[in-house]
PDB file of C-alpha atoms in Angstrom:
ATOM      1  CA  MET J  13     -13.130 -16.639 -13.420  1.00 62.00           C
ATOM      2  CA  ASN J  14     -11.047 -17.182 -10.191  1.00 61.00           C
ATOM      3  CA  ALA J  15      -7.356 -17.112  -9.564  1.00 60.00           C
ATOM      4  CA  CYS J  16      -7.025 -20.854 -10.214  1.00 56.00           C
ATOM      5  CA  ASP J  17      -8.426 -20.402 -13.751  1.00 81.00           C
ATOM      6  CA  LEU J  18      -5.460 -18.306 -14.663  1.00 88.00           C
ATOM      7  CA  ASP J  19      -3.446 -21.532 -14.850  1.00 89.00           C
ATOM      8  CA  HIS J  20      -5.424 -22.538 -17.929  1.00 92.00           C
ATOM      9  CA  VAL J  21      -4.905 -19.247 -19.878  1.00 96.00           C
ATOM     10  CA  VAL J  22      -2.734 -19.827 -22.943  1.00 97.00           C
ATOM     11  CA  ARG J  23      -3.050 -16.308 -24.428  1.00 97.00           C
ATOM     12  CA  ALA J  24      -4.306 -13.154 -22.806  1.00 98.00           C
ATOM     13  CA  HIS J  25      -4.854  -9.700 -24.227  1.00 98.00           C
ATOM     14  CA  VAL J  26      -4.550  -6.685 -21.994  1.00 98.00           C
ATOM     15  CA  VAL J  27      -6.013  -3.426 -23.376  1.00 98.00           C
ATOM     16  CA  ALA J  28      -4.965  -0.077 -21.813  1.00 98.00           C
ATOM     17  CA  PRO J  29      -6.342   3.317 -22.747  1.00 98.00           C
ATOM     18  CA  HIS J  30      -3.145   5.189 -21.873  1.00 98.00           C
ATOM     19  CA  PRO J  31       0.468   4.384 -21.283  1.00 97.00           C
ATOM     20  CA  ASP J  32       0.510   3.493 -17.480  1.00 97.00           C
ATOM     21  CA  ASP J  33      -3.108   2.149 -17.256  1.00 98.00           C
ATOM     22  CA  GLU J  34      -1.741  -1.372 -17.975  1.00 98.00           C
ATOM     23  CA  ALA J  35       0.521  -1.133 -14.958  1.00 98.00           C
ATOM     24  CA  ILE J  36      -1.997   0.595 -12.714  1.00 98.00           C
ATOM     25  CA  GLY J  37      -4.747  -1.901 -13.456  1.00 97.00           C
ATOM     26  CA  ALA J  38      -3.027  -5.230 -14.202  1.00 98.00           C
ATOM     27  CA  PHE J  39       0.773  -5.220 -13.675  1.00 98.00           C
ATOM     28  CA  GLY J  40       0.599  -8.124 -11.167  1.00 97.00           C
ATOM     29  CA  LEU J  41      -1.856 -10.038 -13.325  1.00 97.00           C
ATOM     30  CA  ILE J  42       0.389  -9.673 -16.356  1.00 98.00           C
ATOM     31  CA  ALA J  43       3.432 -10.770 -14.373  1.00 97.00           C
ATOM     32  CA  ALA J  44       1.475 -13.772 -12.979  1.00 96.00           C
ATOM     33  CA  LEU J  45       0.309 -14.877 -16.412  1.00 97.00           C
ATOM     34  CA  ARG J  46       3.827 -14.598 -17.836  1.00 97.00           C
ATOM     35  CA  ALA J  47       5.212 -16.660 -14.931  1.00 95.00           C
ATOM     36  CA  ARG J  48       2.709 -19.325 -15.755  1.00 94.00           C
ATOM     37  CA  GLY J  49       3.908 -19.402 -19.353  1.00 96.00           C
ATOM     38  CA  ALA J  50       0.954 -17.606 -20.988  1.00 97.00           C
ATOM     39  CA  ILE J  51       1.501 -15.280 -23.898  1.00 97.00           C
ATOM     40  CA  VAL J  52       0.272 -11.813 -23.044  1.00 98.00           C
ATOM     41  CA  ASP J  53      -0.536  -9.341 -25.803  1.00 98.00           C
ATOM     42  CA  VAL J  54      -0.625  -5.744 -24.499  1.00 98.00           C
ATOM     43  CA  THR J  55      -2.207  -3.011 -26.540  1.00 98.00           C
ATOM     44  CA  LEU J  56      -1.895   0.665 -25.624  1.00 98.00           C
ATOM     45  CA  VAL J  57      -4.744   2.544 -27.383  1.00 98.00           C
ATOM     46  CA  THR J  58      -3.943   6.298 -27.038  1.00 97.00           C
ATOM     47  CA  ASP J  59      -0.605   8.158 -27.382  1.00 96.00           C
ATOM     48  CA  GLY J  60      -0.632   9.588 -23.833  1.00 96.00           C
ATOM     49  CA  GLY J  61       0.150  12.961 -25.264  1.00 94.00           C
ATOM     50  CA  ALA J  62      -2.532  14.949 -23.336  1.00 94.00           C
ATOM     51  CA  SER J  63      -1.272  14.528 -19.838  1.00 96.00           C
ATOM     52  CA  HIS J  64       0.606  17.841 -19.987  1.00 96.00           C
ATOM     53  CA  ARG J  65      -0.950  19.921 -22.723  1.00 94.00           C
ATOM     54  CA  ASN J  66       0.664  23.168 -21.717  1.00 94.00           C
ATOM     55  CA  SER J  67       4.273  22.041 -21.300  1.00 96.00           C
ATOM     56  CA  ARG J  68       6.683  23.716 -23.636  1.00 95.00           C
ATOM     57  CA  ARG J  69       9.597  21.426 -22.733  1.00 96.00           C
ATOM     58  CA  PHE J  70       7.548  18.373 -23.455  1.00 96.00           C
ATOM     59  CA  PRO J  71       5.357  18.999 -26.540  1.00 95.00           C
ATOM     60  CA  ARG J  72       2.949  16.236 -27.585  1.00 94.00           C
ATOM     61  CA  ALA J  73       5.264  14.291 -29.913  1.00 95.00           C
ATOM     62  CA  ARG J  74       8.098  14.295 -27.413  1.00 96.00           C
ATOM     63  CA  LEU J  75       5.769  13.289 -24.525  1.00 96.00           C
ATOM     64  CA  ARG J  76       4.339  10.479 -26.622  1.00 97.00           C
ATOM     65  CA  ASP J  77       7.783   9.101 -27.336  1.00 97.00           C
ATOM     66  CA  ILE J  78       8.724   9.299 -23.656  1.00 97.00           C
ATOM     67  CA  ARG J  79       5.574   7.585 -22.446  1.00 97.00           C
ATOM     68  CA  TYR J  80       6.029   4.738 -25.001  1.00 98.00           C
ATOM     69  CA  ALA J  81       9.592   4.260 -23.860  1.00 97.00           C
ATOM     70  CA  GLU J  82       8.407   4.172 -20.228  1.00 98.00           C
ATOM     71  CA  THR J  83       5.778   1.559 -21.094  1.00 98.00           C
ATOM     72  CA  ARG J  84       8.408  -0.656 -22.754  1.00 97.00           C
ATOM     73  CA  ARG J  85      10.647  -0.438 -19.625  1.00 97.00           C
ATOM     74  CA  VAL J  86       7.746  -1.172 -17.232  1.00 97.00           C
ATOM     75  CA  LEU J  87       6.436  -4.114 -19.209  1.00 98.00           C
ATOM     76  CA  ARG J  88       9.846  -5.705 -19.606  1.00 97.00           C
ATOM     77  CA  ARG J  89       9.751  -5.986 -15.812  1.00 96.00           C
ATOM     78  CA  ALA J  90       6.531  -7.968 -16.075  1.00 97.00           C
ATOM     79  CA  GLY J  91       8.005 -10.303 -18.723  1.00 97.00           C
ATOM     80  CA  ILE J  92       6.380  -8.883 -21.839  1.00 97.00           C
ATOM     81  CA  ARG J  93       8.192  -9.509 -25.035  1.00 92.00           C
ATOM     82  CA  ARG J  94       8.662  -6.595 -27.439  1.00 92.00           C
ATOM     83  CA  GLN J  95       6.695  -8.322 -30.212  1.00 94.00           C
ATOM     84  CA  ASP J  96       3.664  -8.718 -27.882  1.00 96.00           C
ATOM     85  CA  LEU J  97       3.418  -4.966 -27.210  1.00 98.00           C
ATOM     86  CA  ARG J  98       1.505  -2.692 -29.584  1.00 98.00           C
ATOM     87  CA  PHE J  99       0.789   1.072 -29.672  1.00 98.00           C
ATOM     88  CA  LEU J 100      -2.194   2.150 -31.675  1.00 98.00           C
ATOM     89  CA  GLY J 101      -1.576   5.945 -31.328  1.00 97.00           C
ATOM     90  CA  TYR J 102      -5.151   7.198 -30.976  1.00 96.00           C
ATOM     91  CA  ALA J 103      -5.295  10.771 -29.663  1.00 94.00           C
ATOM     92  CA  ASP J 104      -5.222  10.959 -25.870  1.00 95.00           C
ATOM     93  CA  GLY J 105      -8.224  12.830 -24.555  1.00 90.00           C
ATOM     94  CA  ASP J 106     -10.157  12.719 -27.778  1.00 92.00           C
ATOM     95  CA  LEU J 107     -11.122   9.072 -27.890  1.00 93.00           C
ATOM     96  CA  GLY J 108     -14.007   9.344 -25.515  1.00 89.00           C
ATOM     97  CA  PHE J 109     -15.695  12.029 -27.574  1.00 91.00           C
ATOM     98  CA  ALA J 110     -14.879  10.808 -31.077  1.00 89.00           C
ATOM     99  CA  GLY J 111     -18.195   8.916 -31.682  1.00 89.00           C
ATOM    100  CA  HIS J 112     -19.270   5.458 -32.826  1.00 93.00           C
ATOM    101  CA  ALA J 113     -17.224   5.344 -35.978  1.00 96.00           C
ATOM    102  CA  THR J 114     -13.989   5.698 -34.108  1.00 96.00           C
ATOM    103  CA  VAL J 115     -15.040   3.082 -31.564  1.00 96.00           C
ATOM    104  CA  ALA J 116     -15.888   0.712 -34.349  1.00 97.00           C
ATOM    105  CA  ARG J 117     -12.392   1.386 -36.016  1.00 97.00           C
ATOM    106  CA  LEU J 118     -10.713   0.765 -32.691  1.00 98.00           C
ATOM    107  CA  ALA J 119     -12.627  -2.534 -32.350  1.00 97.00           C
ATOM    108  CA  ARG J 120     -11.346  -3.676 -35.671  1.00 97.00           C
ATOM    109  CA  ASP J 121      -7.782  -2.659 -34.739  1.00 97.00           C
ATOM    110  CA  LEU J 122      -8.048  -4.687 -31.480  1.00 97.00           C
ATOM    111  CA  ALA J 123      -9.472  -7.725 -33.171  1.00 96.00           C
ATOM    112  CA  ARG J 124      -6.479  -7.990 -35.508  1.00 95.00           C
ATOM    113  CA  ARG J 125      -4.487  -9.650 -32.722  1.00 95.00           C
ATOM    114  CA  PRO J 126      -4.718 -13.445 -32.228  1.00 95.00           C
ATOM    115  CA  ARG J 127      -7.862 -14.543 -30.475  1.00 95.00           C
ATOM    116  CA  PRO J 128      -7.166 -14.744 -26.731  1.00 97.00           C
ATOM    117  CA  ASP J 129      -8.484 -16.989 -23.957  1.00 95.00           C
ATOM    118  CA  LEU J 130      -8.739 -13.997 -21.627  1.00 97.00           C
ATOM    119  CA  ILE J 131      -9.354 -10.290 -22.235  1.00 97.00           C
ATOM    120  CA  VAL J 132      -8.298  -7.705 -19.610  1.00 98.00           C
ATOM    121  CA  THR J 133     -10.230  -4.510 -20.276  1.00 97.00           C
ATOM    122  CA  PRO J 134     -10.966  -1.172 -18.640  1.00 97.00           C
ATOM    123  CA  SER J 135     -14.319  -0.990 -16.974  1.00 95.00           C
ATOM    124  CA  VAL J 136     -17.248   0.652 -18.776  1.00 93.00           C
ATOM    125  CA  ASN J 137     -17.977   2.260 -15.372  1.00 92.00           C
ATOM    126  CA  ASP J 138     -14.663   4.207 -15.308  1.00 95.00           C
ATOM    127  CA  ASN J 139     -14.949   7.953 -14.821  1.00 94.00           C
ATOM    128  CA  HIS J 140     -12.603   8.706 -17.775  1.00 96.00           C
ATOM    129  CA  ALA J 141     -14.253   8.936 -21.144  1.00 96.00           C
ATOM    130  CA  ASP J 142     -11.211   7.385 -22.958  1.00 96.00           C
ATOM    131  CA  HIS J 143     -11.519   4.300 -20.659  1.00 97.00           C
ATOM    132  CA  ARG J 144     -15.246   3.982 -21.325  1.00 96.00           C
ATOM    133  CA  ALA J 145     -14.684   4.281 -25.082  1.00 97.00           C
ATOM    134  CA  THR J 146     -11.883   1.633 -24.951  1.00 98.00           C
ATOM    135  CA  ALA J 147     -14.159  -0.722 -22.970  1.00 97.00           C
ATOM    136  CA  ALA J 148     -16.878  -0.239 -25.596  1.00 96.00           C
ATOM    137  CA  ALA J 149     -14.473  -1.084 -28.441  1.00 97.00           C
ATOM    138  CA  VAL J 150     -13.230  -4.223 -26.471  1.00 97.00           C
ATOM    139  CA  LYS J 151     -16.825  -5.386 -26.267  1.00 95.00           C
ATOM    140  CA  ARG J 152     -17.283  -5.048 -29.995  1.00 96.00           C
ATOM    141  CA  ALA J 153     -13.973  -6.623 -30.836  1.00 97.00           C
ATOM    142  CA  TRP J 154     -14.519 -10.116 -29.509  1.00 95.00           C
ATOM    143  CA  PRO J 155     -17.490 -12.391 -28.727  1.00 93.00           C
ATOM    144  CA  ASP J 156     -18.880 -12.540 -25.180  1.00 91.00           C
ATOM    145  CA  SER J 157     -17.866 -16.188 -24.919  1.00 93.00           C
ATOM    146  CA  ILE J 158     -14.243 -15.097 -24.254  1.00 95.00           C
ATOM    147  CA  ALA J 159     -13.501 -14.733 -20.544  1.00 95.00           C
ATOM    148  CA  ARG J 160     -13.096 -11.117 -19.406  1.00 96.00           C
ATOM    149  CA  LEU J 161     -11.703  -9.228 -16.439  1.00 96.00           C
ATOM    150  CA  SER J 162     -12.122  -5.561 -15.995  1.00 97.00           C
ATOM    151  CA  TYR J 163     -10.155  -3.081 -13.948  1.00 97.00           C
ATOM    152  CA  LEU J 164     -11.229   0.304 -12.653  1.00 95.00           C
ATOM    153  CA  VAL J 165      -8.695   3.101 -12.528  1.00 96.00           C
ATOM    154  CA  TRP J 166     -10.972   6.155 -11.921  1.00 95.00           C
ATOM    155  CA  PRO J 167     -14.113   5.300  -9.930  1.00 91.00           C
ATOM    156  CA  ARG J 168     -17.013   7.669 -10.365  1.00 80.00           C
ATOM    157  CA  LEU J 169     -17.500   8.489  -6.659  1.00 67.00           C
ATOM    158  CA  GLN J 170     -13.710   8.312  -5.875  1.00 54.00           C
ATOM    159  CA  PRO J 171     -13.871   5.897  -2.826  1.00 53.00           C
ATOM    160  CA  HIS J 172     -10.593   4.981  -1.217  1.00 52.00           C
ATOM    161  CA  ARG J 173     -10.533   1.740  -3.252  1.00 55.00           C
ATOM    162  CA  PRO J 174     -12.172   1.214  -6.602  1.00 56.00           C
ATOM    163  CA  ARG J 175     -14.893  -1.392  -7.012  1.00 60.00           C
ATOM    164  CA  PRO J 176     -14.887  -3.282 -10.272  1.00 62.00           C
ATOM    165  CA  ARG J 177     -18.300  -4.591 -11.666  1.00 60.00           C
ATOM    166  CA  GLY J 178     -19.623  -8.026 -11.254  1.00 60.00           C
ATOM    167  CA  ARG J 179     -18.107 -10.912  -9.245  1.00 69.00           C
ATOM    168  CA  LEU J 180     -14.704  -9.992  -7.937  1.00 80.00           C
ATOM    169  CA  LEU J 181     -11.379 -11.578  -8.580  1.00 90.00           C
ATOM    170  CA  ARG J 182      -8.875 -10.602  -5.895  1.00 91.00           C
ATOM    171  CA  LEU J 183      -5.204 -11.167  -6.926  1.00 94.00           C
ATOM    172  CA  PRO J 184      -2.800 -10.812  -4.018  1.00 95.00           C
ATOM    173  CA  LEU J 185       0.507  -9.626  -5.413  1.00 95.00           C
ATOM    174  CA  ARG J 186       2.682 -10.930  -2.562  1.00 92.00           C
ATOM    175  CA  SER J 187       6.317 -10.714  -3.731  1.00 90.00           C
ATOM    176  CA  ARG J 188       5.240  -8.687  -6.791  1.00 93.00           C
ATOM    177  CA  ALA J 189       3.806  -5.792  -4.738  1.00 95.00           C
ATOM    178  CA  LYS J 190       7.116  -4.002  -4.459  1.00 95.00           C
ATOM    179  CA  MET J 191       7.847  -4.900  -8.097  1.00 96.00           C
ATOM    180  CA  LYS J 192       4.653  -3.139  -9.159  1.00 97.00           C
ATOM    181  CA  GLN J 193       5.275  -0.107  -6.988  1.00 96.00           C
ATOM    182  CA  ALA J 194       8.796   0.229  -8.435  1.00 96.00           C
ATOM    183  CA  ALA J 195       7.339  -0.186 -11.969  1.00 97.00           C
ATOM    184  CA  LEU J 196       4.878   2.649 -11.473  1.00 97.00           C
ATOM    185  CA  LYS J 197       7.726   4.979 -10.481  1.00 97.00           C
ATOM    186  CA  LEU J 198       9.369   4.354 -13.874  1.00 97.00           C
ATOM    187  CA  TYR J 199       6.552   6.476 -15.303  1.00 97.00           C
ATOM    188  CA  ARG J 200       8.602   9.515 -14.512  1.00 96.00           C
ATOM    189  CA  SER J 201       6.729  11.754 -16.907  1.00 97.00           C
ATOM    190  CA  GLN J 202       3.611  11.056 -14.738  1.00 96.00           C
ATOM    191  CA  THR J 203       5.270  11.157 -11.346  1.00 95.00           C
ATOM    192  CA  GLY J 204       6.769  14.739 -11.183  1.00 94.00           C
ATOM    193  CA  GLN J 205       9.363  14.961 -13.975  1.00 95.00           C
ATOM    194  CA  ILE J 206       7.367  17.576 -15.914  1.00 95.00           C
ATOM    195  CA  VAL J 207       7.224  20.836 -13.875  1.00 95.00           C
ATOM    196  CA  ASP J 208       6.282  23.507 -16.500  1.00 95.00           C
ATOM    197  CA  ASP J 209       2.572  22.669 -16.674  1.00 93.00           C
ATOM    198  CA  SER J 210       0.696  23.519 -13.444  1.00 93.00           C
ATOM    199  CA  ASP J 211      -2.463  21.846 -14.852  1.00 94.00           C
ATOM    200  CA  GLY J 212      -0.657  18.725 -15.913  1.00 94.00           C
ATOM    201  CA  PHE J 213      -1.468  15.255 -14.558  1.00 94.00           C
ATOM    202  CA  GLU J 214       0.633  13.778 -11.759  1.00 95.00           C
ATOM    203  CA  ILE J 215       0.575  10.477 -10.005  1.00 96.00           C
ATOM    204  CA  ASP J 216       1.294  11.937  -6.508  1.00 95.00           C
ATOM    205  CA  ARG J 217       2.219  10.090  -3.341  1.00 95.00           C
ATOM    206  CA  ASN J 218      -1.448   9.295  -2.504  1.00 96.00           C
ATOM    207  CA  LEU J 219      -2.101   7.867  -5.940  1.00 96.00           C
ATOM    208  CA  LEU J 220       1.035   5.813  -5.824  1.00 96.00           C
ATOM    209  CA  VAL J 221      -0.243   4.247  -2.688  1.00 95.00           C
ATOM    210  CA  ARG J 222      -3.671   3.526  -4.180  1.00 95.00           C
ATOM    211  CA  PHE J 223      -2.353   2.318  -7.486  1.00 96.00           C
ATOM    212  CA  GLY J 224       0.337   0.257  -5.902  1.00 96.00           C
ATOM    213  CA  HIS J 225      -2.081  -1.607  -3.573  1.00 95.00           C
ATOM    214  CA  PRO J 226      -0.858  -5.176  -2.860  1.00 96.00           C
ATOM    215  CA  VAL J 227      -4.074  -6.691  -4.111  1.00 96.00           C
ATOM    216  CA  GLU J 228      -5.345  -6.149  -7.663  1.00 96.00           C
ATOM    217  CA  ARG J 229      -9.114  -6.335  -7.988  1.00 95.00           C
ATOM    218  CA  PHE J 230     -10.968  -7.212 -11.188  1.00 96.00           C
ATOM    219  CA  GLY J 231     -14.681  -7.522 -12.052  1.00 90.00           C
ATOM    220  CA  ASN J 232     -15.847 -10.361 -14.404  1.00 80.00           C
ATOM    221  CA  ARG J 233     -18.035  -7.864 -16.187  1.00 68.00           C
ATOM    222  CA  PRO J 234     -16.526  -4.930 -18.159  1.00 64.00           C
TER     223      PRO J 234
END
């Protein structure tokens, strides 16, 4: 698939392991597809509740609700309709170690959405176990005949810029670059709002630069 092929996509399905991965990996792509008139289903797989396990001010249920609300705000900016956004609520941090039965159940949950022309999935080569499990479920959910694009959030060797698998699609964001960077900052729970967990995850300044790069890169293999 190349950038021109996006004009022929009628329905896409973007699958994200955690609330924020959809924006990190594919915000510009989502916005571009919506601008072309495509329907874009977005599925958030886990509840995002493990990013700050030791926070007393933000226990898991509260953090989940906050992260879901952040995702809704972010995706509104990309043109996603409320009815096209779905949260499955799998346990953040546990999915990658849950085994084949859970991956199979997730595959069935994913396949309940209408059949897409394009699937946007995490890479099976991602360094996060939840991402790899999500990619495995996506592979089971739909036949290989459906076009796929994969995004890489956490590369194994941590180079400056991730390298998706297979032939590369480079999507310059142009006017959407600042839009994406602003959207990432709406994930306040992940960008410094929670200060009572020294071991918690944070998208710091360096990650904001990397995640907000003005070109999104996708492989044509998961």
